[in-house]
Coordinates of C-alpha atoms and ligand atoms in Angstrom, one line a residue:
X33 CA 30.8 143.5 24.7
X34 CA 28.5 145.1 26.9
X35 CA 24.7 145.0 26.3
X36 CA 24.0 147.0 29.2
X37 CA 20.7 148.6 27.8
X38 CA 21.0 152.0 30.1
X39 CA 18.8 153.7 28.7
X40 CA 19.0 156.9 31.4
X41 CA 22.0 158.4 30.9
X42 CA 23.8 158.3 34.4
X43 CA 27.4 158.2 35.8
X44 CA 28.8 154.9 36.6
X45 CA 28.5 154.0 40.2
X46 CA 32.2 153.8 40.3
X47 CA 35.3 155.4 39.4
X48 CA 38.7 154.1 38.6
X49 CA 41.1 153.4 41.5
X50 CA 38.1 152.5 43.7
X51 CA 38.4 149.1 45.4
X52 CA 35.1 147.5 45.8
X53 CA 33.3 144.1 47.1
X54 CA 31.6 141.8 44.5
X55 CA 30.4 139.2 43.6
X56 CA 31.3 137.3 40.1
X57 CA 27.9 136.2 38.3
X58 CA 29.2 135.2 34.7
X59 CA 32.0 134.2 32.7
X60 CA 32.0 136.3 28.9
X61 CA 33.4 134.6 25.6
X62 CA 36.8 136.2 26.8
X63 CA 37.1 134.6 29.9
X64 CA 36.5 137.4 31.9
X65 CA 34.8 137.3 35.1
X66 CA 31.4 139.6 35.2
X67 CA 30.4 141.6 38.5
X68 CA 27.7 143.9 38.4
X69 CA 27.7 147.2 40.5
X70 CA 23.7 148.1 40.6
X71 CA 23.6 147.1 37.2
X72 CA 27.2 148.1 36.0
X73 CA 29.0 145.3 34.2
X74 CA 32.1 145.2 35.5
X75 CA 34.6 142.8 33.2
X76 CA 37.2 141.3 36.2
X77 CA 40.8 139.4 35.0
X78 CA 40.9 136.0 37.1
X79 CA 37.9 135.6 38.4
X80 CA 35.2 132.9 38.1
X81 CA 31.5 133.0 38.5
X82 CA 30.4 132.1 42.1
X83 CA 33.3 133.8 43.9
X84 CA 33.3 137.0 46.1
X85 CA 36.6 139.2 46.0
X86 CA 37.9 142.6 46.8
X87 CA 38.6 144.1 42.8
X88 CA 40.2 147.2 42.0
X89 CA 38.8 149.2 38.8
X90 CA 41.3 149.6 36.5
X91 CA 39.1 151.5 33.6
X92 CA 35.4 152.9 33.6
X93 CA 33.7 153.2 29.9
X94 CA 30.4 154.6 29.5
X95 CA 28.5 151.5 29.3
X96 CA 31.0 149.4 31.7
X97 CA 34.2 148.5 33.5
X98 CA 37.8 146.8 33.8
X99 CA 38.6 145.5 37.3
X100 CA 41.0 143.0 38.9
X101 CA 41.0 140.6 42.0
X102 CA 43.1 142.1 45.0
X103 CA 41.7 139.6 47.6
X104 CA 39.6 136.7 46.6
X105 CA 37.4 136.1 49.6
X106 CA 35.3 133.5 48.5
X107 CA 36.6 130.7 45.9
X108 CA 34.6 129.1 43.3
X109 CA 34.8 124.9 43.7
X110 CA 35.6 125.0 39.6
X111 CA 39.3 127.1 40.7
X112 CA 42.7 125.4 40.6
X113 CA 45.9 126.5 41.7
X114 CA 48.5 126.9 39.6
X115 CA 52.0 128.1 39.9
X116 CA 52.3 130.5 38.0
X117 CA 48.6 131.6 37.9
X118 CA 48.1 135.1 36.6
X119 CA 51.0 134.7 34.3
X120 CA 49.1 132.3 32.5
X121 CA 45.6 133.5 33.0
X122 CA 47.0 137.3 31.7
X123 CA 49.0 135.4 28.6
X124 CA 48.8 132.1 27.0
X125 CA 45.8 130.5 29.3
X126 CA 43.4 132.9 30.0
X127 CA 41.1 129.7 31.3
X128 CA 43.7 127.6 33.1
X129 CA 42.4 128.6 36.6
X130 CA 39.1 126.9 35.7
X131 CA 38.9 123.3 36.6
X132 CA 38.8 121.6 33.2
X133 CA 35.4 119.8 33.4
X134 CA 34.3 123.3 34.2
X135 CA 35.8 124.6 31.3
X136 CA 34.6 122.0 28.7
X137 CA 30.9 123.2 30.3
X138 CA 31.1 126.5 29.8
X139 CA 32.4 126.1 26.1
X140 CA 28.7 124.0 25.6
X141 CA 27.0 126.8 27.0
X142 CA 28.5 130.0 25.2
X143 CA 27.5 127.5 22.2
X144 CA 24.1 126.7 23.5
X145 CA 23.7 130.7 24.3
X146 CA 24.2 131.8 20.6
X147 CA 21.6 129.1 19.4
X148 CA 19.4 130.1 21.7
X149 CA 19.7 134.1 20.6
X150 CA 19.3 133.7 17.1
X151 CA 16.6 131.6 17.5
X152 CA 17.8 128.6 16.1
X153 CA 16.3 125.5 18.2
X154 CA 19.0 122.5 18.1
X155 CA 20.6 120.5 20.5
X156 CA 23.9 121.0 21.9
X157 CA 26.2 117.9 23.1
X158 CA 28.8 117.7 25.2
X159 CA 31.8 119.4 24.5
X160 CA 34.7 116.6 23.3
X161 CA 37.7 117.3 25.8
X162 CA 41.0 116.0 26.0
X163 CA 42.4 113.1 28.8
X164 CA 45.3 115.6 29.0
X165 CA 44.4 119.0 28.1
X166 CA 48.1 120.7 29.1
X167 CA 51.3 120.3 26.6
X168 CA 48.6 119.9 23.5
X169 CA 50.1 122.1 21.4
X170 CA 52.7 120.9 18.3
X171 CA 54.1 124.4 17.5
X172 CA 54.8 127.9 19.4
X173 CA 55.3 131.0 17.9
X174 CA 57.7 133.1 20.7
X175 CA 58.7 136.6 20.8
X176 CA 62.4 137.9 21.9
X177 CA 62.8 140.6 23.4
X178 CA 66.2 142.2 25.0
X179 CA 66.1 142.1 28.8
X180 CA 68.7 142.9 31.1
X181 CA 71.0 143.3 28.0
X182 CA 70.1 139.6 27.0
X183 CA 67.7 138.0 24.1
X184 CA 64.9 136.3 26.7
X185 CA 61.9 134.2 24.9
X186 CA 58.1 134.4 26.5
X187 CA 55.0 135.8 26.1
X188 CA 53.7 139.0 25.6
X189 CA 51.0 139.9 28.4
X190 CA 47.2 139.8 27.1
X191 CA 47.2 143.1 25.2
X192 CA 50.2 144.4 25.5
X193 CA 53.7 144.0 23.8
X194 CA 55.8 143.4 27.5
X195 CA 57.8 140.2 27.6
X196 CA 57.2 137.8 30.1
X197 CA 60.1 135.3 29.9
X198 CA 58.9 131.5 30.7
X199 CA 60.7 128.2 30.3
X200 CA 57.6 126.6 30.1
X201 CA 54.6 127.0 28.4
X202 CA 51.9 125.3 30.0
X203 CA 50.0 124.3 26.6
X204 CA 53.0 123.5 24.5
X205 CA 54.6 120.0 23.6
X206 CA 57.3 119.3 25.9
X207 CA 59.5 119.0 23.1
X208 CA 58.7 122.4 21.8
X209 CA 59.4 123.9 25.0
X210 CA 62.6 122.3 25.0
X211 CA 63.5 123.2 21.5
X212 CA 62.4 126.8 22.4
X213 CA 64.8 126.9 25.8
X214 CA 67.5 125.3 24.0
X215 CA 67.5 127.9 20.7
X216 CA 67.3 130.7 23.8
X217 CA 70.2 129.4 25.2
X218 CA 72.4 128.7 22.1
X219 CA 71.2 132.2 21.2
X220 CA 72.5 133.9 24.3
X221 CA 75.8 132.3 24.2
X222 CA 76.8 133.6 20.5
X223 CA 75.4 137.4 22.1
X224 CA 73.0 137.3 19.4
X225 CA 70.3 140.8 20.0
X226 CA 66.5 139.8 20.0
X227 CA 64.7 143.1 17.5
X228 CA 64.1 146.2 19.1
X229 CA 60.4 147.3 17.9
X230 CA 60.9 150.9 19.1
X231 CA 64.3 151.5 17.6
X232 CA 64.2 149.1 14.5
X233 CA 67.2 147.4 15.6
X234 CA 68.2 143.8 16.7
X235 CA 68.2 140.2 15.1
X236 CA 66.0 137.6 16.4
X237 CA 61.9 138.7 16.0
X238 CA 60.3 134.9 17.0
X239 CA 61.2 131.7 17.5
X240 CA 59.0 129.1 16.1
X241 CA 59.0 125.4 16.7
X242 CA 57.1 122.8 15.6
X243 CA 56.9 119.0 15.9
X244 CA 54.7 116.4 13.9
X245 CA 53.8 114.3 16.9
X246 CA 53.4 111.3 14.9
X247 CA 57.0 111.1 13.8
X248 CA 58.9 113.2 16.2
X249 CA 60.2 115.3 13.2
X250 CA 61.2 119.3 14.8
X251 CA 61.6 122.3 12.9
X252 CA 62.7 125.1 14.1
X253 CA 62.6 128.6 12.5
X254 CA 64.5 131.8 13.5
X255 CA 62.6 134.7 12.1
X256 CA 64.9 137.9 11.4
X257 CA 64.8 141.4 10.6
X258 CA 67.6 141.3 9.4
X259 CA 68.9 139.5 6.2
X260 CA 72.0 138.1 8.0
X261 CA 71.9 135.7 10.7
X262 CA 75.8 136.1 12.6
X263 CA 77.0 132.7 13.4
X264 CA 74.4 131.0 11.6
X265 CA 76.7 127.5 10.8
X266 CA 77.8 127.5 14.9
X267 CA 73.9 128.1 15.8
X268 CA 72.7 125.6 13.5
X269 CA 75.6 122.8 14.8
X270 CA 74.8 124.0 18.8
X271 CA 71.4 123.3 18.1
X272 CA 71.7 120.0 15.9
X273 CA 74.3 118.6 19.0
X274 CA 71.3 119.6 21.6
X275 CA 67.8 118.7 20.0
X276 CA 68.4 115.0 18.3
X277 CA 65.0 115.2 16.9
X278 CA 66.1 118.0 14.8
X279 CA 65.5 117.6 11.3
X280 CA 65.3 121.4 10.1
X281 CA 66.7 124.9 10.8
X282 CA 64.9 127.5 8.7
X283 CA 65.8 132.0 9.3
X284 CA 62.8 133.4 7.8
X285 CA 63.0 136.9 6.9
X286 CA 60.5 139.2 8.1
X287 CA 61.6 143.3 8.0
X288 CA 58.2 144.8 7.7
X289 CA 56.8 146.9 11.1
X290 CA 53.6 145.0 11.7
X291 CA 52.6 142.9 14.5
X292 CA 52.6 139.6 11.3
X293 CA 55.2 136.7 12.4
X294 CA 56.6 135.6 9.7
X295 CA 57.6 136.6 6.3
X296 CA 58.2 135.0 2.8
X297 CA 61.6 134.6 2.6
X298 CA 62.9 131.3 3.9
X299 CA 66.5 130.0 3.6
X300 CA 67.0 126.7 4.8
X301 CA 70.5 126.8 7.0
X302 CA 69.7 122.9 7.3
X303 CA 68.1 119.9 6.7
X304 CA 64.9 119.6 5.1
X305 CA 62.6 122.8 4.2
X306 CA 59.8 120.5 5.8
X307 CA 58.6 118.2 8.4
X308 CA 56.0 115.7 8.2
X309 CA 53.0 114.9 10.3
X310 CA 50.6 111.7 10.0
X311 CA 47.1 112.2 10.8
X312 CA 44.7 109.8 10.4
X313 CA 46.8 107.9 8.0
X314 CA 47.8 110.4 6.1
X315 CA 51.5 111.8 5.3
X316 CA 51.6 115.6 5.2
X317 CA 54.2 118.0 4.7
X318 CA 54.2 120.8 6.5
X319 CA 56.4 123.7 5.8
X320 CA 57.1 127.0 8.2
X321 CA 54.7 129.2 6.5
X322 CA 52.1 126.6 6.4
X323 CA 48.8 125.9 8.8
X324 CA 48.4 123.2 9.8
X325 CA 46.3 122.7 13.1
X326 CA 48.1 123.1 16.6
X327 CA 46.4 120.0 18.1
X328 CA 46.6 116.6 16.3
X329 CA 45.0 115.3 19.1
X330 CA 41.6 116.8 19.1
X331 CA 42.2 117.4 14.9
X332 CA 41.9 113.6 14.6
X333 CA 38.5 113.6 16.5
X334 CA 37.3 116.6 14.8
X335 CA 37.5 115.3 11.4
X336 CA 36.3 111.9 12.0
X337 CA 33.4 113.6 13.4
X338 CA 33.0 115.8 10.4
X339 CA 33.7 112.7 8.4
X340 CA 30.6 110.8 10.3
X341 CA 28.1 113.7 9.9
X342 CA 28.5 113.6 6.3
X343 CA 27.7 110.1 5.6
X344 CA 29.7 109.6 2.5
X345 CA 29.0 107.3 -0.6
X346 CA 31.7 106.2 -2.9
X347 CA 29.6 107.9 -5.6
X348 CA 29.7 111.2 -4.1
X349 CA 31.2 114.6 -5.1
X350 CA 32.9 116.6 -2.5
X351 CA 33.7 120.2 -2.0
X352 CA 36.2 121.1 1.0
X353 CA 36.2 124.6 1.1
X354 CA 38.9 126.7 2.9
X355 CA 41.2 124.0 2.4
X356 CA 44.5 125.2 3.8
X357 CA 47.2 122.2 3.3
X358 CA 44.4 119.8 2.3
X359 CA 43.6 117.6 5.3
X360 CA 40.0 117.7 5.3
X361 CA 39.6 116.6 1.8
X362 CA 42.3 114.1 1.6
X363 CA 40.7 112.2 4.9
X364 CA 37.7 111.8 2.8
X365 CA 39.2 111.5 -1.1
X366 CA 39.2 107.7 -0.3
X367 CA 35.6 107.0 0.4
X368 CA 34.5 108.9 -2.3
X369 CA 34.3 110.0 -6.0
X370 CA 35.7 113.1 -6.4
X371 CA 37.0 115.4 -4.3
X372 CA 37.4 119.4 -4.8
X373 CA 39.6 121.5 -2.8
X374 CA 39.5 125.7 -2.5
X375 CA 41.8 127.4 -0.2
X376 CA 43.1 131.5 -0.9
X377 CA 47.0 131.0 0.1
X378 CA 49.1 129.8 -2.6
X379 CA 51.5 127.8 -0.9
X380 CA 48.8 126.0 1.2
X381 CA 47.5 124.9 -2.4
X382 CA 51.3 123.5 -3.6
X383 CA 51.2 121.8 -0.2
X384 CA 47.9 120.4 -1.0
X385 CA 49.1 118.9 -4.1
X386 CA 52.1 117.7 -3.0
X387 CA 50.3 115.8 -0.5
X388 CA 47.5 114.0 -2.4
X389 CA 51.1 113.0 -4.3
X390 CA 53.0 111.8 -1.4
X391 CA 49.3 109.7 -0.4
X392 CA 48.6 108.2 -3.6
X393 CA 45.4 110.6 -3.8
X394 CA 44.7 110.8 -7.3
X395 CA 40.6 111.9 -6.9
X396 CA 41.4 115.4 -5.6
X397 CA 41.7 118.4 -7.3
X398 CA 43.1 121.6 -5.6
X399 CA 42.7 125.1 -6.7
X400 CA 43.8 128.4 -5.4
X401 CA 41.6 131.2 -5.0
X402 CA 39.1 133.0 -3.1
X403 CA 36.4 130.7 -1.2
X404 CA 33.1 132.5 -2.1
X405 CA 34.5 133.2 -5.8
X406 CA 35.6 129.6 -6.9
X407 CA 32.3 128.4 -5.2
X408 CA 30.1 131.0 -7.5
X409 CA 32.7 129.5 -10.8
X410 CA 31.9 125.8 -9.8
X411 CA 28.0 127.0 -9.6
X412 CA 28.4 128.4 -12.7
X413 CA 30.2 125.3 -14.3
X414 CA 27.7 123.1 -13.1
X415 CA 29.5 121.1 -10.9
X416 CA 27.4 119.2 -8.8
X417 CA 28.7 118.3 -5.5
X418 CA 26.9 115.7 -3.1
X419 CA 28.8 116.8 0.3
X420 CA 30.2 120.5 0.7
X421 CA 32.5 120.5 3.8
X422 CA 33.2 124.4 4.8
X423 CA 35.8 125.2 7.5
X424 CA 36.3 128.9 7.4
X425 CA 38.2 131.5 9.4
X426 CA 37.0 133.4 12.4
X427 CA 34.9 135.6 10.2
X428 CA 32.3 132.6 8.5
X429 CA 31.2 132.6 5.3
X430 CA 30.1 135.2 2.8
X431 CA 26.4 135.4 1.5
X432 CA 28.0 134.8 -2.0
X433 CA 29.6 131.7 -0.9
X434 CA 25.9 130.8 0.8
X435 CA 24.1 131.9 -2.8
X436 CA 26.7 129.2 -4.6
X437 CA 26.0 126.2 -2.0
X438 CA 22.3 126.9 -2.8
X439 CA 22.9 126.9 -6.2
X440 CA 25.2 123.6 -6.5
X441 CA 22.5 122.5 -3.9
X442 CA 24.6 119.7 -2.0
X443 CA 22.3 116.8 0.1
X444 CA 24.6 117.6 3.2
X445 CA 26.9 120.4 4.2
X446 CA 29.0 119.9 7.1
X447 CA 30.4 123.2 8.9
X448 CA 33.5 123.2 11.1
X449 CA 33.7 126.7 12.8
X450 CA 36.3 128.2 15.2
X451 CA 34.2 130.9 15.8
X452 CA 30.4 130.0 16.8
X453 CA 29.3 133.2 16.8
X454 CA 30.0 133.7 12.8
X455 CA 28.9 130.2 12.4
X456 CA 25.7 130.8 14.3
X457 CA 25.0 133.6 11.7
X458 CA 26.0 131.9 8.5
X459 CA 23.5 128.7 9.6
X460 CA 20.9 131.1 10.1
X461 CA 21.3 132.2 6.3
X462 CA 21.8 128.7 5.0
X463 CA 18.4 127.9 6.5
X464 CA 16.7 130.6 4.9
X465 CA 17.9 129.2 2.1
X466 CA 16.0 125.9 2.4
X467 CA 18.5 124.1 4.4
X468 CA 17.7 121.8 7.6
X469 CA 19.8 122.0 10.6
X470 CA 20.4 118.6 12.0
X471 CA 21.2 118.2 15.8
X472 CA 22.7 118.2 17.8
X473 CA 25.6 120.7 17.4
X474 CA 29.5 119.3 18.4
X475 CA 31.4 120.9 20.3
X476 CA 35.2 120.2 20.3
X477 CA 38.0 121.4 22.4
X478 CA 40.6 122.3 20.4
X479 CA 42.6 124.8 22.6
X480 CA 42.1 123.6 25.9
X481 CA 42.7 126.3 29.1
X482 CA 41.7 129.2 26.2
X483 CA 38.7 130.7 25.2
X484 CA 38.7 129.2 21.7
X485 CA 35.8 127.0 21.0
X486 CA 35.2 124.9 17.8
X487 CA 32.3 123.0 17.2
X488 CA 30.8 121.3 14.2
X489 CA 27.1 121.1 12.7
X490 CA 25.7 119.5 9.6
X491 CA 23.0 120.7 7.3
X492 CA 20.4 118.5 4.9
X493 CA 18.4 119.9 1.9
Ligands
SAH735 N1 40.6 123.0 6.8 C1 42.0 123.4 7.0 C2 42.2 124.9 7.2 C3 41.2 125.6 8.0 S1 41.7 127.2 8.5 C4 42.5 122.6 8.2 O1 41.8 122.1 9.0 O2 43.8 122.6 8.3 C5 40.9 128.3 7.4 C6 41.6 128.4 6.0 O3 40.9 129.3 5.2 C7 43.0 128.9 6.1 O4 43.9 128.0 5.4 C8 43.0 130.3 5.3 O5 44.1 130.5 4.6 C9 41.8 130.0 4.4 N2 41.1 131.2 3.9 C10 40.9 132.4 4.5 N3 40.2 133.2 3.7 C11 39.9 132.6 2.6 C12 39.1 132.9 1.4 N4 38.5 134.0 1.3 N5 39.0 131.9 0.5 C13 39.6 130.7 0.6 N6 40.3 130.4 1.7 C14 40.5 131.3 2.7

């Protein structure tokens, strides 16, 4: 994180405990304010560029430091006041106390910054906000935890496994914040124990919820370490008489000792085993181990934009490549020929088919398997694809996969990143290989008051 080049070696110019006056110069990718003490990054929780505050150094590494804000004696313009403040800013919203225009800036410019390292000379837009950027989100994943001899539902603080417990969630649906309260409450009153990672013991793990915001459709999983759920027919009818938008209860099973939510066991203790979402005229079905993006919202805009940028003829061939459920490619399967889906989880695939099915899709074609392999296959086959669309996880591509898009050569690929740093490096590659980078680079916000950013850019042979 630091790139402090010091190249005399020489003891920081402060030590742990100290408390200190500074002034806050940057913001980093984490959303951590920067202050530097002659020349000693120190990286400060809550605390924006342009403000002045007492801090007090919580950790000293060689190269730089941890601080946080005891007294803020200047405020940046960009701050707002929330209740609730650090709780969010240590936990769910590590960029809530920035004002949101602010916010949708500095997303632009950690974008603009990478471009600008590696080189790569392309304009960046503006970064595509949301009216409302609070409530966004269509699904939680919360921890329980014990407390006071009684199962509480929060947040875990920003690196640590302590459980704040909240009733409200900021960035969550309103409806998945009540779902969330209510399954805490019905839980409490059957004495139900939350899991005990330090002893191995207890019931309840997470709770999940999640709503398609297009129908109003809520599921609602309880995920156990144990096999039995006590009471599971009282829980199931407290929670159908509370949440009338209800349509499925789900205990998934999960008894491994890793920090993974869920398992692969699912028992349905009612209703349907999944909910359905519409997105830009499309049904999908959505199951609890499935992804499916968190905001529907900014998803719509995302993929018309990606839809846009690849200029699509009915004639063309089209390869979506880390898949997932399918949306990508079943948003386009209309306005083209052809349409080829890869995507490495299983059930993501089944999901996939089942929801060209359920959409009359019958020009898509869905296989399950690893990204840069099927990609080398379909090079190999000969299968000639006009538009590649590529939406990878955080860690990009793999020069294999970029090897088999310059062999199936494609007039236009269009890359949808949630990491621009990875995406940065794989257009690099791709333009080694003969490919053009077309301006100027989208940025979307997907996970507003976070430090997520997601942006799209298109490439021409
Ligand atoms: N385009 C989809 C999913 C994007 S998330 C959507 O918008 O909903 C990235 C997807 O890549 C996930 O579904 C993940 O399971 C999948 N994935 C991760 N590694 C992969 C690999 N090596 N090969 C294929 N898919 C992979």
């Amino acid at each position: 994180m630091a790139k402090a080049n010091r190249t005399i070696k020489q003891a920081a110019p402060i030590h742990k405990n100290e408390v200190i006056t500074a002034s806050v110069t940057d913001l980093t990718y984490q959303g951590l304010g920067v202050a530097k003490v002659d020349g000693f990054p120190l990286f400060v929780t809550n605390a924006l560029p342009g403000e002045k505050a007492n801090i007090l150094v919580t950790k000293v590494l060689k190269n730089y430091g941890f601080a946080r804000v005891q007294r803020l004696l200047e405020k940046s313009a960009d701050r707002v006041e929330l209740t609730d403040q650090l709780a969010l800013t240590t936990g769910i919203a590590p960029l809530a106390s920035l004002a949101y225009p602010a916010q949708l800036a500095w997303k632009k410019s950690q974008v603009q910054q990478l471009f600008k390292k590696a080189r790569l000379d392309v304009e960046v837009a503006d970064t595509i906000g949301m009216a409302d950027p609070t409530h966004y989100r269509n699904k939680a994943q919360v921890p329980a935890r014990m407390l006071n001899g009684r199962l509480e539902t929060g947040f875990f603080r920003r690196g640590s496994h302590k459980l704040i417990p909240t009733d409200s969630f900021y960035i969550q649906d309103p409806a998945v914040d009540e779902a969330i309260r209510v399954t805490r409450d019905v839980l409490q009153e059957f004495g139900i124990s939350a899991y005990d990672e330090e002893e191995g013991r207890g019931v309840i793990r997470h709770v999940m919820a999640r709503i398609g915001k297009a129908t109003g459709e809520l599921m609602i999983v309880l995920v156990t370490k144990t096999k039995k759920l006590p009471e599971a027919g009282a829980i199931v009818a407290a929670l159908k008489a509370r949440l009338p938008k209800l349509k499925s209860v789900i205990q998934n099973v999960n008894q491994s000792q890793t920090n993974v939510i869920m398992g692969y066991q699912n028992q349905v203790l009612w209703g349907k085993p999944a909910i359905e979402d519409i997105l830009l005229g499309k049904k999908y079905l959505i199951g609890p181990n499935s992804f499916y993006q968190v905001n529907p919202e900014t998803t719509a805009k995302l993929y018309q934009l990606a839809k846009e940028k690849a200029e699509l003829k009915k004639t063309d061939t089209v390869i979506d490549a880390y898949c997932g459920i399918g949306t990508i490619a079943l948003t386009v399967a209309n306005d083209v020929s052809e349409v080829y889906g890869v995507e490495l989880v299983e059930a993501a695939i089944d999901d996939a088919k089942e929801n060209a099915r359920i959409n009359q899709v019958t020009n898509s074609h869905f296989v399950a398997a690893d990204a840069p392999s099927q990609m080398l296959q379909w090079a190999e086959e000969g299968l000639k694809a006009d538009v590649v669309f590529v939406d990878p996880p955080r860690k990009g591509l793999t020069t294999d996969f970029i090897e088999a898009v310059s062999t199936i050569s494609p007039k236009r690929l269009v890359y949808v990143s949630c990491n621009p740093a990875t995406m940065v490096r794989d257009l690099k590659e791709l333009v080694d290989h003969g490919y053009a980078l077309e301006g100027p680079i989208q940025p979307v916000d997907q996970f507003p008051q976070t430090t997520h950013v997601e942006a799209v850019a298109v490439l021409t042979k």
